[in-house]
CSV table of C-alpha atoms in Angstrom, one decimal:
chain,number,residue,atom,x,y,z
A,1,SER,CA,-0.8,-6.7,-14.3
A,2,GLN,CA,0.7,-3.2,-13.2
A,3,GLN,CA,2.7,-4.0,-10.6
A,4,GLY,CA,5.0,-2.1,-10.3
A,5,GLU,CA,8.6,-3.5,-9.7
A,6,GLU,CA,11.6,-1.7,-7.4
A,7,ASP,CA,15.1,-2.0,-8.3
A,8,PRO,CA,17.4,-1.8,-6.5
A,9,GLN,CA,16.7,-4.2,-3.9
A,10,ALA,CA,18.6,-3.1,-1.4
A,11,LEU,CA,20.1,0.3,-0.7
A,12,SER,CA,22.5,1.1,1.7
A,13,ILE,CA,24.2,4.8,2.0
A,14,GLN,CA,25.4,7.2,4.0
A,15,GLU,CA,23.7,10.3,5.5
A,16,GLY,CA,23.8,13.4,3.6
A,17,GLU,CA,24.1,11.3,0.1
A,18,ASN,CA,21.0,10.9,-2.1
A,19,ALA,CA,19.6,8.0,-3.1
A,20,THR,CA,17.8,6.5,-6.2
A,21,MET,CA,15.4,3.9,-6.6
A,22,ASN,CA,13.6,3.0,-9.9
A,23,CYS,CA,10.6,1.7,-11.0
A,24,SER,CA,9.2,-0.3,-13.8
A,25,TYR,CA,5.8,-1.6,-15.1
A,26,LYS,CA,4.9,-3.6,-17.9
A,27,THR,CA,0.9,-2.0,-18.7
A,28,SER,CA,-0.3,1.6,-19.4
A,29,ILE,CA,-1.2,4.0,-16.7
A,30,ASN,CA,-3.2,6.7,-15.3
A,31,ASN,CA,-1.2,7.6,-12.5
A,32,LEU,CA,2.2,6.3,-10.5
A,33,GLN,CA,2.6,6.5,-6.4
A,34,TRP,CA,5.3,6.2,-4.0
A,35,TYR,CA,5.3,5.0,-1.2
A,36,ARG,CA,7.0,4.6,2.4
A,37,GLN,CA,6.5,2.2,5.4
A,38,ASN,CA,9.2,2.6,8.3
A,39,SER,CA,9.9,-1.1,10.2
A,40,GLY,CA,7.2,-2.0,12.0
A,41,ARG,CA,4.2,0.7,10.6
A,42,GLY,CA,1.2,0.7,7.8
A,43,LEU,CA,2.9,3.1,4.3
A,44,VAL,CA,2.6,6.6,4.2
A,45,HIS,CA,2.1,7.9,0.8
A,46,LEU,CA,4.3,9.9,-0.3
A,47,ILE,CA,3.4,11.4,-3.6
A,48,LEU,CA,1.4,11.3,-7.0
A,49,ILE,CA,2.6,11.5,-11.1
A,50,ARG,CA,-0.3,11.6,-13.2
A,51,SER,CA,0.7,9.9,-16.7
A,52,ASN,CA,0.9,13.2,-18.3
A,53,GLU,CA,3.4,14.9,-15.7
A,54,ARG,CA,7.6,14.0,-16.7
A,55,GLU,CA,8.2,15.3,-13.2
A,56,LYS,CA,7.1,16.3,-9.4
A,57,HIS,CA,8.6,17.5,-6.3
A,58,SER,CA,8.1,17.7,-2.9
A,59,GLY,CA,10.9,18.7,0.2
A,60,ARG,CA,13.9,16.9,-0.7
A,61,LEU,CA,12.1,14.3,-3.5
A,62,ARG,CA,11.8,14.1,-6.6
A,63,VAL,CA,10.1,12.2,-9.1
A,64,THR,CA,10.3,11.5,-12.9
A,65,LEU,CA,8.3,9.8,-14.6
A,66,ASP,CA,8.7,7.8,-18.8
A,67,THR,CA,6.1,6.5,-20.0
A,68,SER,CA,7.5,5.4,-22.8
A,69,LYS,CA,9.6,3.0,-20.8
A,70,LYS,CA,7.2,2.1,-18.4
A,71,SER,CA,9.5,3.5,-15.8
A,72,SER,CA,10.2,6.3,-12.6
A,73,SER,CA,12.4,7.1,-10.6
A,74,LEU,CA,11.9,8.3,-6.3
A,75,LEU,CA,15.4,11.1,-5.1
A,76,ILE,CA,15.9,11.8,-2.2
A,77,THR,CA,18.3,14.0,-1.9
A,78,ALA,CA,20.7,15.3,1.1
A,79,SER,CA,19.1,11.6,3.0
A,80,ARG,CA,18.9,11.3,6.7
A,81,ALA,CA,18.9,8.4,9.2
A,82,ALA,CA,15.1,9.1,9.3
A,83,ASP,CA,14.9,8.2,5.7
A,84,THR,CA,15.6,4.6,6.6
A,85,ALA,CA,12.5,2.3,5.9
A,86,SER,CA,11.2,0.5,2.9
A,87,TYR,CA,10.0,2.4,-0.1
A,88,PHE,CA,7.2,1.0,-3.1
A,89,CYS,CA,6.2,2.1,-6.1
A,90,ALA,CA,2.2,1.6,-7.4
A,91,PRO,CA,1.0,2.3,-10.8
A,92,SER,CA,-2.2,2.7,-11.5
A,93,GLY,CA,-4.1,2.1,-14.3
A,94,TYR,CA,-7.9,1.5,-14.3
A,95,SER,CA,-7.4,-1.3,-11.5
A,96,THR,CA,-6.8,-0.9,-8.1
A,97,LEU,CA,-3.1,0.1,-7.0
A,98,THR,CA,-0.5,-3.3,-7.1
A,99,PHE,CA,2.8,-2.6,-4.7
A,100,GLY,CA,6.0,-4.3,-5.5
A,101,LYS,CA,8.0,-5.8,-2.8
A,102,GLY,CA,9.9,-2.6,-2.3
A,103,THR,CA,13.6,-1.3,-2.1
A,104,MET,CA,14.8,-1.6,1.1
A,105,LEU,CA,16.8,2.0,2.1
A,106,LEU,CA,19.5,2.3,4.8
A,107,VAL,CA,21.1,5.9,5.7
A,108,SER,CA,24.1,5.4,8.2
A,109,PRO,CA,24.2,8.4,10.4
B,1,ASN,CA,-8.6,12.9,13.5
B,2,ALA,CA,-7.8,9.6,14.3
B,3,GLY,CA,-7.7,7.7,10.2
B,4,VAL,CA,-7.4,4.4,9.8
B,5,THR,CA,-7.6,2.4,12.7
B,6,GLN,CA,-7.5,-1.6,13.3
B,7,THR,CA,-8.0,-3.7,16.1
B,8,PRO,CA,-6.4,-6.0,17.4
B,9,LYS,CA,-2.7,-5.1,17.1
B,10,PHE,CA,-1.4,-8.5,17.9
B,11,ARG,CA,-3.4,-12.0,17.6
B,12,VAL,CA,-2.9,-15.3,18.0
B,13,LEU,CA,-4.8,-18.2,17.0
B,14,LYS,CA,-4.8,-21.9,16.8
B,15,THR,CA,-5.0,-23.8,13.5
B,16,GLY,CA,-9.2,-23.5,12.8
B,17,GLN,CA,-10.3,-21.1,14.7
B,18,SER,CA,-11.7,-18.1,13.9
B,19,MET,CA,-11.3,-14.3,14.3
B,20,THR,CA,-13.1,-10.8,12.7
B,21,LEU,CA,-10.3,-8.4,12.3
B,22,LEU,CA,-11.6,-4.7,12.0
B,23,CYS,CA,-11.1,-1.9,10.2
B,24,ALA,CA,-12.7,1.3,10.7
B,25,GLN,CA,-11.6,5.3,9.4
B,26,ASP,CA,-13.3,8.7,9.7
B,27,MET,CA,-12.0,10.7,6.8
B,28,ASN,CA,-15.4,9.5,4.9
B,29,HIS,CA,-13.3,7.0,2.5
B,30,GLU,CA,-15.4,5.9,-0.5
B,31,TYR,CA,-13.6,2.4,-0.7
B,32,MET,CA,-11.1,0.3,1.8
B,33,TYR,CA,-9.0,-2.6,0.9
B,34,TRP,CA,-7.2,-5.6,3.1
B,35,TYR,CA,-4.0,-6.2,2.1
B,36,ARG,CA,-1.6,-9.0,3.7
B,37,GLN,CA,2.4,-8.5,3.7
B,38,ASP,CA,4.8,-11.5,4.1
B,39,PRO,CA,8.5,-11.3,4.2
B,40,GLY,CA,10.1,-10.9,0.5
B,41,MET,CA,6.2,-10.5,-0.8
B,42,GLY,CA,5.4,-7.0,-0.7
B,43,LEU,CA,1.9,-6.3,-0.6
B,44,ARG,CA,-1.2,-8.4,-1.2
B,45,LEU,CA,-4.7,-7.2,-2.0
B,46,ILE,CA,-7.5,-9.7,-0.4
B,47,HIS,CA,-10.0,-7.4,-0.3
B,48,TYR,CA,-11.7,-4.5,-1.2
B,49,SER,CA,-15.1,-2.1,-1.3
B,50,VAL,CA,-15.6,0.9,-3.1
B,51,GLY,CA,-18.5,1.6,-1.6
B,52,GLU,CA,-20.7,0.4,1.5
B,53,GLY,CA,-23.0,-2.6,0.8
B,54,THR,CA,-20.5,-3.7,-1.9
B,55,THR,CA,-16.9,-6.0,-1.8
B,56,ALA,CA,-15.2,-7.2,-4.6
B,57,LYS,CA,-12.1,-9.9,-4.6
B,58,GLY,CA,-8.5,-8.9,-4.7
B,59,GLU,CA,-4.9,-11.0,-5.7
B,60,VAL,CA,-5.6,-13.2,-2.9
B,61,PRO,CA,-8.9,-14.3,-1.2
B,62,ASP,CA,-9.4,-17.7,-0.3
B,63,GLY,CA,-9.6,-18.2,2.8
B,64,TYR,CA,-11.5,-14.9,4.2
B,65,ASN,CA,-14.4,-12.7,3.8
B,66,VAL,CA,-15.3,-9.3,4.4
B,67,SER,CA,-18.4,-7.1,5.2
B,68,ARG,CA,-18.5,-3.6,4.4
B,69,LEU,CA,-22.4,-2.7,6.1
B,70,LYS,CA,-21.2,0.7,7.0
B,71,LYS,CA,-19.3,3.1,5.3
B,72,GLN,CA,-16.2,3.9,8.0
B,73,ASN,CA,-15.9,0.4,8.8
B,74,PHE,CA,-14.6,-2.7,6.8
B,75,LEU,CA,-14.3,-6.4,9.1
B,76,LEU,CA,-11.5,-8.4,7.5
B,77,GLY,CA,-12.7,-12.8,8.7
B,78,LEU,CA,-11.2,-15.5,8.6
B,79,GLU,CA,-13.8,-18.6,9.4
B,80,SER,CA,-10.7,-21.2,9.6
B,81,ALA,CA,-7.2,-20.3,10.5
B,82,ALA,CA,-4.4,-21.4,9.1
B,83,PRO,CA,-1.0,-21.7,9.5
B,84,SER,CA,-0.4,-20.3,6.0
B,85,GLN,CA,-2.4,-16.6,6.8
B,86,THR,CA,0.0,-15.6,9.6
B,87,SER,CA,0.8,-12.5,8.1
B,88,VAL,CA,1.0,-8.8,9.3
B,89,TYR,CA,-2.7,-7.1,7.6
B,90,PHE,CA,-2.8,-4.3,6.8
B,91,CYS,CA,-6.6,-2.1,6.3
B,92,ALA,CA,-6.0,0.6,3.7
B,93,SER,CA,-8.7,3.6,2.2
B,94,SER,CA,-9.5,6.1,-0.3
B,95,TYR,CA,-11.4,8.2,-2.3
B,96,SER,CA,-13.2,7.4,-5.2
B,97,ARG,CA,-11.6,8.1,-8.6
B,98,ARG,CA,-12.8,10.0,-10.9
B,99,THR,CA,-14.0,8.4,-14.5
B,100,GLY,CA,-11.0,8.3,-16.6
B,101,GLU,CA,-8.1,8.6,-14.3
B,102,GLY,CA,-6.1,6.2,-11.5
B,103,TYR,CA,-7.2,5.5,-7.6
B,104,ASN,CA,-6.6,7.6,-5.3
B,105,GLU,CA,-3.9,7.9,-2.6
B,106,GLN,CA,-4.8,5.5,0.2
B,107,PHE,CA,-4.1,5.9,3.4
B,108,PHE,CA,-3.3,2.5,5.8
B,109,GLY,CA,-3.6,1.8,8.7
B,110,PRO,CA,-1.4,0.4,12.0
B,111,GLY,CA,-1.1,-3.0,10.6
B,112,THR,CA,-2.7,-6.1,13.0
B,113,ARG,CA,-0.1,-9.1,13.0
B,114,LEU,CA,-1.0,-12.4,13.1
B,115,THR,CA,-0.2,-15.5,14.2
B,116,VAL,CA,-1.6,-18.9,13.1
B,117,LEU,CA,-0.3,-22.1,15.3
């Protein structure tokens, strides 16, 4: 299975702080994707990093990928209350995406 | 562009009843997916389609059927609903993957909240 496993399960921080969440997976991949889900909504794609990339940025998001350790991290800098959501990683190889259980991030004002 | 839309948004069924959930996308995507999301379980793939007229089983296909008669629509059917099918159902779509590459980003609909009594 390519299912990603996010860690921690829950994270609570103050506005302005950075939030880091991690993803581990077990098989080789072609890319790894991160998604956000606000309460009661569908998932929204945040960023895709290919297996030959080590780091990628998008606005306040920074994603790293270490294929030797089969792990990825998502860093959200200068968090805002609007970043409160669940975050999912989805490794992708030759089978369909498999989503983990997510990290629930709470950003308090 | 509406993106991915799902109907209905909410539905309550009695055990044994049948229903069809409709997903529509206007992005000309080849691939479409149906997921269910339960508390503490994350998203689980029910069925998916890589093109008009094709369907394939995902992780949890039992009790569900699907059809992709038109490229823009993907229907999920419950023939005889059971309480275990109470869940939030999400549809998603994506462009096809290039040979040797992983799956592309998925665009999700807003979800259908189904309760089976």
